Short mmCIF file of C-alpha atoms in Angstrom, two decimals:
data_model
loop_
_atom_site.label_atom_id
_atom_site.label_comp_id
_atom_site.label_asym_id
_atom_site.label_seq_id
_atom_site.Cartn_x
_atom_site.Cartn_y
_atom_site.Cartn_z
CA MET A 1106 -15.43 83.69 2.18
CA LYS A 1107 -17.72 81.13 -0.02
CA ASN A 1108 -14.18 80.45 -1.68
CA ILE A 1109 -12.23 80.00 2.21
CA LYS A 1110 -15.41 78.02 3.38
CA LYS A 1111 -15.05 75.74 1.17
CA ASN A 1112 -11.24 74.53 1.12
CA LYS A 1113 -11.95 74.05 5.26
CA LEU A 1114 -14.88 71.70 4.53
CA ILE A 1115 -12.45 70.27 1.81
CA THR A 1116 -9.53 69.93 3.49
CA LEU A 1117 -12.08 68.03 6.52
CA THR A 1118 -13.93 65.32 4.49
CA VAL A 1119 -9.75 64.68 3.46
CA PHE A 1120 -8.98 64.74 6.78
CA ASN A 1121 -11.34 62.17 8.07
CA ILE A 1122 -11.29 60.04 4.35
CA ILE A 1123 -7.26 60.22 5.96
CA GLU A 1124 -8.74 59.57 9.26
CA LEU A 1125 -10.77 56.17 8.33
CA PHE A 1126 -8.07 54.41 5.97
CA LEU A 1127 -6.83 54.66 9.01
CA ILE A 1128 -9.04 53.44 12.02
CA ALA A 1129 -8.77 50.79 8.79
CA THR A 1130 -5.56 50.28 8.02
CA ILE A 1131 -4.92 49.76 12.31
CA ALA A 1132 -7.69 47.60 12.90
CA VAL A 1133 -6.69 45.03 9.77
CA LEU A 1134 -3.41 45.21 10.88
CA PHE A 1135 -4.57 44.13 14.06
CA TYR A 1136 -7.20 41.70 12.93
CA LEU A 1137 -4.15 40.68 11.52
CA ASN A 1138 -1.90 40.04 14.26
CA ILE A 1139 -4.33 38.26 16.20
CA PRO A 1140 -2.86 34.45 17.77
CA VAL A 1141 -4.16 31.21 15.46
CA SER A 1142 -3.31 27.90 16.86
CA SER A 1143 -2.83 24.74 14.24
CA THR A 1144 -1.92 22.02 13.49
CA LYS A 1145 1.81 22.15 11.62
CA VAL A 1146 0.51 20.78 8.07
CA ILE A 1147 -3.14 21.49 7.11
CA TYR A 1148 -5.21 20.29 4.89
CA ILE A 1149 -6.33 23.06 1.56
CA PRO A 1150 -8.78 21.85 -0.70
CA LYS A 1151 -9.40 21.80 -4.41
CA GLY A 1152 -12.17 25.01 -5.31
CA SER A 1153 -12.62 28.52 -4.57
CA THR A 1154 -11.04 31.28 -2.77
CA ASN A 1155 -14.46 31.09 -0.90
CA SER A 1156 -14.70 27.26 -0.64
CA ILE A 1157 -11.69 26.45 1.28
CA ILE A 1158 -13.10 30.14 3.87
CA THR A 1159 -15.69 27.96 4.30
CA HIS A 1160 -13.71 24.59 4.73
CA LEU A 1161 -11.13 26.66 7.78
CA ASN A 1162 -14.05 28.75 9.34
CA LYS A 1163 -15.61 25.04 9.31
CA ASN A 1164 -12.28 23.39 10.71
CA GLY A 1165 -12.68 25.74 13.72
CA TYR A 1166 -10.15 28.73 11.84
CA GLU A 1167 -12.52 31.56 12.46
CA THR A 1168 -12.30 33.03 8.83
CA ASN A 1169 -14.37 35.81 7.51
CA THR A 1170 -14.70 38.24 4.56
CA LEU A 1171 -11.96 39.70 5.63
CA ASP A 1172 -10.13 37.10 5.48
CA LYS A 1173 -10.87 36.65 1.56
CA LEU A 1174 -10.44 40.02 0.70
CA VAL A 1175 -6.95 39.54 2.39
CA VAL A 1176 -5.84 35.92 0.48
CA ARG A 1177 -6.98 37.20 -2.34
CA SER A 1178 -4.16 39.72 -2.07
CA PHE A 1179 -1.89 37.43 -1.47
CA GLY A 1180 -2.90 35.31 -4.50
CA TYR A 1181 -4.53 32.09 -4.73
CA PRO A 1182 -4.20 29.62 -2.50
CA GLN A 1183 -2.47 26.13 -2.29
CA ASN A 1184 -4.00 22.90 -2.22
CA GLY A 1185 -2.75 19.33 -1.03
CA TRP A 1186 -1.54 18.89 2.07
CA ILE A 1187 0.30 22.22 3.65
CA ASP A 1188 3.63 22.14 5.96
CA LEU A 1189 3.16 25.97 8.09
CA LYS A 1190 6.33 25.03 9.55
CA THR A 1191 4.86 25.63 12.77
CA GLN A 1192 0.99 26.17 15.16
CA TYR A 1193 1.20 28.80 16.37
CA MET A 1194 1.65 32.14 14.48
CA THR A 1195 0.05 36.44 13.92
CA LYS A 1196 -3.85 34.89 11.67
CA GLY A 1197 -1.31 37.09 8.42
CA ASP A 1198 1.05 34.20 8.14
CA PHE A 1199 -1.94 32.02 8.56
CA LEU A 1200 -3.73 33.76 5.68
CA TYR A 1201 -0.05 33.89 3.60
CA LYS A 1202 1.32 30.76 4.16
CA ILE A 1203 -1.80 28.78 2.39
CA THR A 1204 -1.28 30.85 -0.32
CA LYS A 1205 2.62 30.81 -0.59
CA SER A 1206 4.01 27.34 1.09
CA LYS A 1207 4.04 24.00 0.37
CA ALA A 1208 3.65 21.12 1.67
CA ALA A 1209 7.19 19.45 3.34
CA LEU A 1210 7.45 15.78 1.16
CA LYS A 1211 9.31 12.64 2.96
CA THR A 1212 9.72 10.06 0.11
CA ILE A 1213 8.75 6.07 1.42
CA THR A 1214 9.22 3.00 -1.84
CA LEU A 1215 6.42 0.25 -1.07
CA ILE A 1216 8.45 -2.69 -2.20
CA PRO A 1217 6.88 -5.37 -4.20
CA GLY A 1218 6.49 -8.10 -2.57
CA GLU A 1219 6.15 -6.56 1.80
CA THR A 1220 3.36 -6.82 4.05
CA SER A 1221 1.74 -4.47 4.70
CA TYR A 1222 3.09 -5.39 8.64
CA ILE A 1223 5.99 -4.42 7.64
CA PHE A 1224 5.29 -1.10 6.19
CA LEU A 1225 3.80 0.83 8.28
CA GLU A 1226 6.07 -0.56 10.49
CA GLN A 1227 8.52 2.22 8.61
CA LEU A 1228 5.55 4.43 8.38
CA ALA A 1229 5.94 5.34 11.88
CA GLU A 1230 9.74 5.58 12.37
CA LYS A 1231 9.91 7.83 8.86
CA PHE A 1232 6.80 9.72 9.22
CA ASN A 1233 7.29 10.40 13.14
CA LEU A 1234 3.73 8.09 14.07
CA SER A 1235 3.25 6.10 16.17
CA ILE A 1236 2.82 2.49 15.31
CA GLU A 1237 -0.38 1.38 17.83
CA LYS A 1238 -1.90 4.06 15.58
CA LEU A 1239 -1.62 2.93 12.29
CA GLN A 1240 -2.37 -0.33 13.11
CA LYS A 1241 -5.04 -0.13 15.04
CA ILE A 1242 -6.55 2.72 11.58
CA TYR A 1243 -5.68 0.05 8.98
CA LYS A 1244 -7.04 -2.41 10.99
CA GLN A 1245 -10.40 -0.63 11.21
CA HIS A 1246 -11.33 0.32 7.47
CA ALA A 1247 -8.92 -2.00 5.46
CA TYR A 1248 -10.74 -3.87 2.38
CA LYS A 1249 -8.72 -7.20 3.34
CA GLU A 1250 -5.00 -7.73 5.66
CA ASP A 1251 -2.51 -7.46 2.91
CA GLY A 1252 -2.71 -5.68 -0.74
CA ASN A 1253 -4.69 -2.44 0.12
CA ILE A 1254 -2.00 -0.20 -0.75
CA LEU A 1255 -0.10 -0.68 -4.18
CA ALA A 1256 3.90 -1.31 -4.08
CA GLU A 1257 5.34 2.20 -5.36
CA THR A 1258 7.00 5.00 -4.25
CA TYR A 1259 5.51 7.95 -2.66
CA SER A 1260 6.20 11.03 -1.73
CA LEU A 1261 3.94 12.43 1.30
CA PRO A 1262 3.91 15.65 3.41
CA TYR A 1263 5.29 14.49 6.29
CA GLY A 1264 3.04 16.41 9.39
CA MET A 1265 0.34 13.91 7.76
CA LYS A 1266 -1.30 12.61 11.49
CA GLU A 1267 -1.89 9.03 10.89
CA ASP A 1268 -5.94 8.26 10.16
CA HIS A 1269 -5.21 11.21 6.79
CA LEU A 1270 -1.73 9.48 5.90
CA LEU A 1271 -3.42 5.59 5.71
CA PHE A 1272 -7.01 7.61 3.54
CA TYR A 1273 -4.75 8.38 1.45
CA LEU A 1274 -3.08 4.94 0.79
CA PHE A 1275 -5.80 3.72 0.69
CA SER A 1276 -8.25 5.66 -1.78
CA HIS A 1277 -4.82 6.81 -4.36
CA THR A 1278 -4.58 2.70 -4.61
CA ASN A 1279 -8.59 1.62 -4.81
CA LYS A 1280 -8.33 4.32 -8.53
CA GLN A 1281 -5.05 2.90 -8.72
CA TYR A 1282 -6.99 -1.33 -9.11
CA GLU A 1283 -10.02 0.21 -10.29
CA GLU A 1284 -7.82 2.18 -13.14
CA PHE A 1285 -6.28 -1.50 -13.89
CA SER A 1286 -9.44 -3.27 -13.87
CA ARG A 1287 -11.73 -0.96 -16.19
CA LYS A 1288 -7.68 -0.84 -18.55
CA ILE A 1289 -8.05 -4.78 -18.43
CA PHE A 1290 -12.51 -5.97 -18.10
CA GLY A 1291 -14.17 -2.83 -19.01
CA TYR A 1292 -15.52 -2.82 -15.61
CA TYR A 1293 -14.04 -2.60 -11.40
CA ASP A 1294 -15.70 -5.82 -8.96
CA LYS A 1295 -13.51 -5.56 -6.38
CA LYS A 1296 -14.14 -8.15 -4.99
CA LYS A 1297 -12.70 -9.98 -8.62
CA TRP A 1298 -10.54 -8.14 -7.93
CA TYR A 1299 -9.08 -8.90 -4.74
CA PHE A 1300 -8.89 -12.12 -5.86
CA TYR A 1301 -6.20 -11.95 -8.79
CA LEU A 1302 -4.01 -9.95 -6.10
CA THR A 1303 -3.60 -12.66 -3.05
CA ILE A 1304 -2.42 -14.93 -6.53
CA ALA A 1305 -0.22 -11.60 -7.94
CA SER A 1306 0.45 -11.84 -4.41
CA ILE A 1307 2.27 -15.52 -3.88
CA ILE A 1308 3.81 -14.24 -7.81
CA GLN A 1309 5.42 -11.64 -6.76
CA LYS A 1310 6.61 -13.67 -3.15
CA GLU A 1311 7.21 -17.21 -5.62
CA ALA A 1312 8.63 -15.97 -8.57
CA ALA A 1313 13.19 -15.52 -10.19
CA ASN A 1314 12.13 -11.97 -11.86
CA VAL A 1315 9.33 -10.94 -13.89
CA ASP A 1316 9.90 -13.02 -17.26
CA GLU A 1317 8.77 -15.90 -14.63
CA MET A 1318 6.02 -14.29 -12.81
CA PRO A 1319 3.49 -16.19 -15.60
CA LEU A 1320 4.92 -19.67 -15.63
CA VAL A 1321 4.70 -19.36 -11.93
CA SER A 1322 1.49 -17.85 -12.60
CA SER A 1323 -0.22 -21.42 -14.65
CA VAL A 1324 1.82 -23.33 -11.69
CA ILE A 1325 -0.93 -21.44 -9.50
CA TYR A 1326 -3.79 -22.60 -11.61
CA ASN A 1327 -3.04 -26.15 -12.82
CA ARG A 1328 -2.96 -27.16 -9.09
CA LEU A 1329 -6.52 -25.15 -8.41
CA ARG A 1330 -7.56 -27.21 -10.91
CA LYS A 1331 -6.19 -30.52 -9.93
CA ARG A 1332 -7.57 -29.44 -5.69
CA MET A 1333 -4.36 -29.81 -5.74
CA ALA A 1334 -2.45 -27.73 -2.65
CA LEU A 1335 -0.18 -24.71 -3.32
CA GLN A 1336 1.81 -26.17 -0.54
CA MET A 1337 4.60 -22.79 -1.34
CA ASP A 1338 6.23 -21.67 1.78
CA GLY A 1339 5.95 -17.63 0.17
CA THR A 1340 2.24 -18.01 1.60
CA LEU A 1341 4.00 -18.25 5.04
CA ASN A 1342 5.68 -15.76 4.97
CA TYR A 1343 3.09 -13.55 5.24
CA GLY A 1344 2.51 -10.16 8.23
CA LYS A 1345 5.30 -9.77 10.73
CA TYR A 1346 7.07 -13.30 8.83
CA SER A 1347 8.14 -11.07 5.83
CA HIS A 1348 11.88 -12.13 6.18
CA VAL A 1349 11.37 -15.09 8.36
CA LYS A 1350 12.28 -18.33 6.54
CA VAL A 1351 9.98 -21.47 6.79
CA THR A 1352 10.74 -24.38 8.56
CA ALA A 1353 8.92 -28.02 8.43
CA THR A 1354 8.37 -26.50 12.46
CA ARG A 1355 6.60 -23.43 10.61
CA ILE A 1356 4.82 -25.73 8.21
CA LYS A 1357 3.45 -27.26 11.36
CA GLU A 1358 2.82 -25.64 13.79
CA ASP A 1359 0.91 -23.05 11.02
CA THR A 1360 -3.03 -22.63 11.38
CA SER A 1361 -3.42 -20.05 9.40
CA SER A 1362 -4.66 -19.75 5.42
CA TYR A 1363 -1.60 -18.83 5.01
CA ASN A 1364 -0.35 -21.36 5.22
CA THR A 1365 -1.10 -23.50 2.09
CA TYR A 1366 0.74 -26.82 2.64
CA LYS A 1367 -2.04 -27.85 5.05
CA ASN A 1368 -4.97 -25.93 3.47
CA LYS A 1369 -5.44 -26.23 -0.89
CA GLY A 1370 -6.69 -23.08 -2.97
CA LEU A 1371 -5.36 -19.77 -1.47
CA PRO A 1372 -4.51 -18.10 1.32
CA ALA A 1373 -9.21 -15.71 2.09
CA SER A 1374 -5.90 -12.88 1.38
CA PRO A 1375 -3.25 -11.15 -0.34
CA ILE A 1376 -0.36 -12.35 1.25
CA CYS A 1377 1.59 -8.91 0.29
CA ALA A 1378 1.85 -5.90 -1.42
CA VAL A 1379 2.07 -6.58 -5.70
CA SER A 1380 3.57 -4.79 -8.37
CA LEU A 1381 1.47 -4.82 -12.06
CA ASN A 1382 3.40 -7.09 -13.69
CA ALA A 1383 2.30 -9.39 -10.73
CA ILE A 1384 -1.18 -8.36 -11.24
CA LYS A 1385 -0.73 -8.83 -14.57
CA ALA A 1386 1.03 -12.45 -14.85
CA ALA A 1387 -2.58 -13.57 -12.94
CA ILE A 1388 -5.06 -12.20 -14.63
CA PHE A 1389 -2.97 -13.77 -17.88
CA PRO A 1390 -0.68 -16.64 -17.21
CA VAL A 1391 0.64 -18.76 -19.85
CA LYS A 1392 -0.49 -21.95 -21.01
CA SER A 1393 1.64 -25.04 -19.76
CA ASP A 1394 0.65 -27.92 -18.08
CA TYR A 1395 3.42 -27.09 -15.02
CA LEU A 1396 2.91 -28.49 -11.20
CA TYR A 1397 6.34 -27.85 -9.45
CA PHE A 1398 9.65 -25.76 -9.42
CA VAL A 1399 12.23 -25.48 -7.38
CA LYS A 1400 15.17 -23.43 -7.25
CA ASP A 1401 18.28 -23.34 -9.73
CA ASN A 1402 21.02 -22.48 -6.65
CA LYS A 1403 23.28 -21.91 -10.23
CA THR A 1404 21.11 -19.54 -11.44
CA GLY A 1405 19.13 -18.65 -8.74
CA LEU A 1406 15.68 -19.31 -11.26
CA HIS A 1407 12.98 -21.73 -11.25
CA LYS A 1408 13.42 -25.66 -13.33
CA PHE A 1409 9.54 -26.03 -14.13
CA SER A 1410 8.19 -29.08 -14.68
CA ASN A 1411 5.28 -31.60 -14.89
CA SER A 1412 5.08 -34.25 -13.06
CA TYR A 1413 6.43 -34.85 -9.96
CA THR A 1414 9.63 -37.64 -10.97
CA LYS A 1415 10.68 -34.96 -12.37
CA HIS A 1416 10.57 -32.94 -10.31
CA VAL A 1417 12.55 -34.64 -7.72
CA ASN A 1418 14.79 -35.14 -10.32
CA ASN A 1419 15.48 -31.68 -10.23
CA ILE A 1420 15.79 -31.09 -6.45
CA ASN A 1421 18.27 -33.52 -6.65
CA ALA A 1422 20.86 -31.93 -8.80
CA ASN A 1423 20.32 -29.04 -7.19
CA ARG A 1424 21.43 -30.29 -4.59
CA GLY A 1425 24.36 -31.81 -6.76
CA VAL A 1426 23.01 -35.40 -5.92
CA LYS A 1427 24.87 -37.01 -8.49
CA LYS A 1428 22.81 -40.49 -9.22
CA SER A 1429 20.92 -42.23 -12.42
CA TYR A 1430 17.52 -41.37 -13.56
CA THR A 1431 16.98 -45.43 -12.63
CA LYS A 1432 18.21 -44.94 -9.38
CA VAL A 1433 16.81 -41.43 -8.34
CA LYS A 1434 13.36 -43.56 -10.66
CA GLU A 1435 13.48 -46.80 -7.49
CA LYS A 1436 13.78 -44.06 -4.29
CA VAL A 1437 10.56 -41.76 -5.85
CA THR A 1438 8.90 -44.37 -6.50
CA LYS A 1439 8.76 -45.47 -3.09
CA ILE A 1440 7.34 -41.94 -1.98
CA ASP A 1441 4.80 -41.76 -5.24
CA LYS A 1442 1.78 -43.39 -4.28
CA GLN A 1443 2.60 -41.49 -0.01
CA ALA A 1444 3.74 -38.26 -2.27
CA LYS A 1445 0.47 -38.67 -3.64
CA LYS A 1446 -2.24 -39.00 -1.21
CA ILE A 1447 -0.76 -35.94 0.46
CA MET A 1448 -1.41 -33.92 -2.62
CA ASP A 1449 -5.56 -35.51 -2.48
CA THR A 1450 -5.62 -34.78 1.58
CA ASP A 1451 -5.19 -32.51 4.24
CA VAL A 1452 -1.19 -32.25 4.82
CA SER A 1453 -1.53 -31.78 8.01
CA LYS A 1454 -2.63 -36.09 8.86
CA GLN A 1455 0.24 -37.46 7.34
CA LYS A 1456 2.96 -38.36 8.38
CA PRO A 1457 5.51 -36.58 7.39
CA SER A 1458 3.74 -33.59 7.12
CA SER A 1459 4.60 -32.86 4.09
CA ILE A 1460 5.78 -33.32 0.68
CA LYS A 1461 9.32 -31.14 2.08
CA ASP A 1462 10.19 -33.84 4.49
CA LEU A 1463 9.46 -36.35 1.82
CA TRP A 1464 12.60 -34.61 -0.75
CA ASN A 1465 14.65 -34.79 2.86
CA ASN A 1466 14.43 -38.35 2.60
CA VAL A 1467 15.60 -39.03 -0.67
CA GLN A 1468 19.33 -39.01 -1.42
#
């Protein structure tokens, strides 16, 4: 009799345990089938499962201890930008995806010499973003008008919002700049660094190749030391004018700090994105007495010179003018005083209004 009662008690206990297990299982399954709404791409920070669940809870996902247990049963949460593929799913799908999904990446390259204005348009088109939002956020948070994003190839998750994407690019670039600066100077001074970036951006626009960069850099420094206007076309290829040909009219009418025909010194901001080679050239120019350079149409490279007379000869030779040095010198002498006056004063107040006009008068 005692054995029968004992067996019944055991059976009842087992039944109760099974019943509780089934109820718990049903409850968990019901919980995991609760609908969840999310952005297609979410950011998961590095850290423990507990800290990640806390992060999700703070961002409106209403997670709890049960979620921690479920996530741990699936594995360990990914970190970074996670592509969930859809905005609507069950809680179970959501928890599974944050442990197993990877971000869908798209590659985009910021070419050295390209402006942020053009790059933002490329970002908007490739990642299906609002150009208006990108421009507004960039303007609000960029340190300078340009040079805030390093020229390189980026693999970015498709689905990032405009602010997240730009903040990532700004942060990544600033870390790279700081790393470069500490290797060269032993410290990072943002204001000083952007001074070199501005020079680097002019080099990036003007140099025909990497080998020419230190030479172009020396011309910039030499002209700055002599308080000569830089008078470089590349500085006018800023912003939306990145691929626009610089004309005499443009030189005359542009009133920005980028017009180095009218203004002495450097522009107020870098002109474009730069490469590490251009930065190195800006910091370490070669020693030279060069003050001028002109592109050789035959080679695509530049001819450098230390006097205006030699420079004009190079221009004439480049145009195919077959005149002896003596004949060219006679004409150069006539305008040499005018050229010097323009070099030392505001170009906008002179007639002709730029050295380009003087060059065009040399036949």
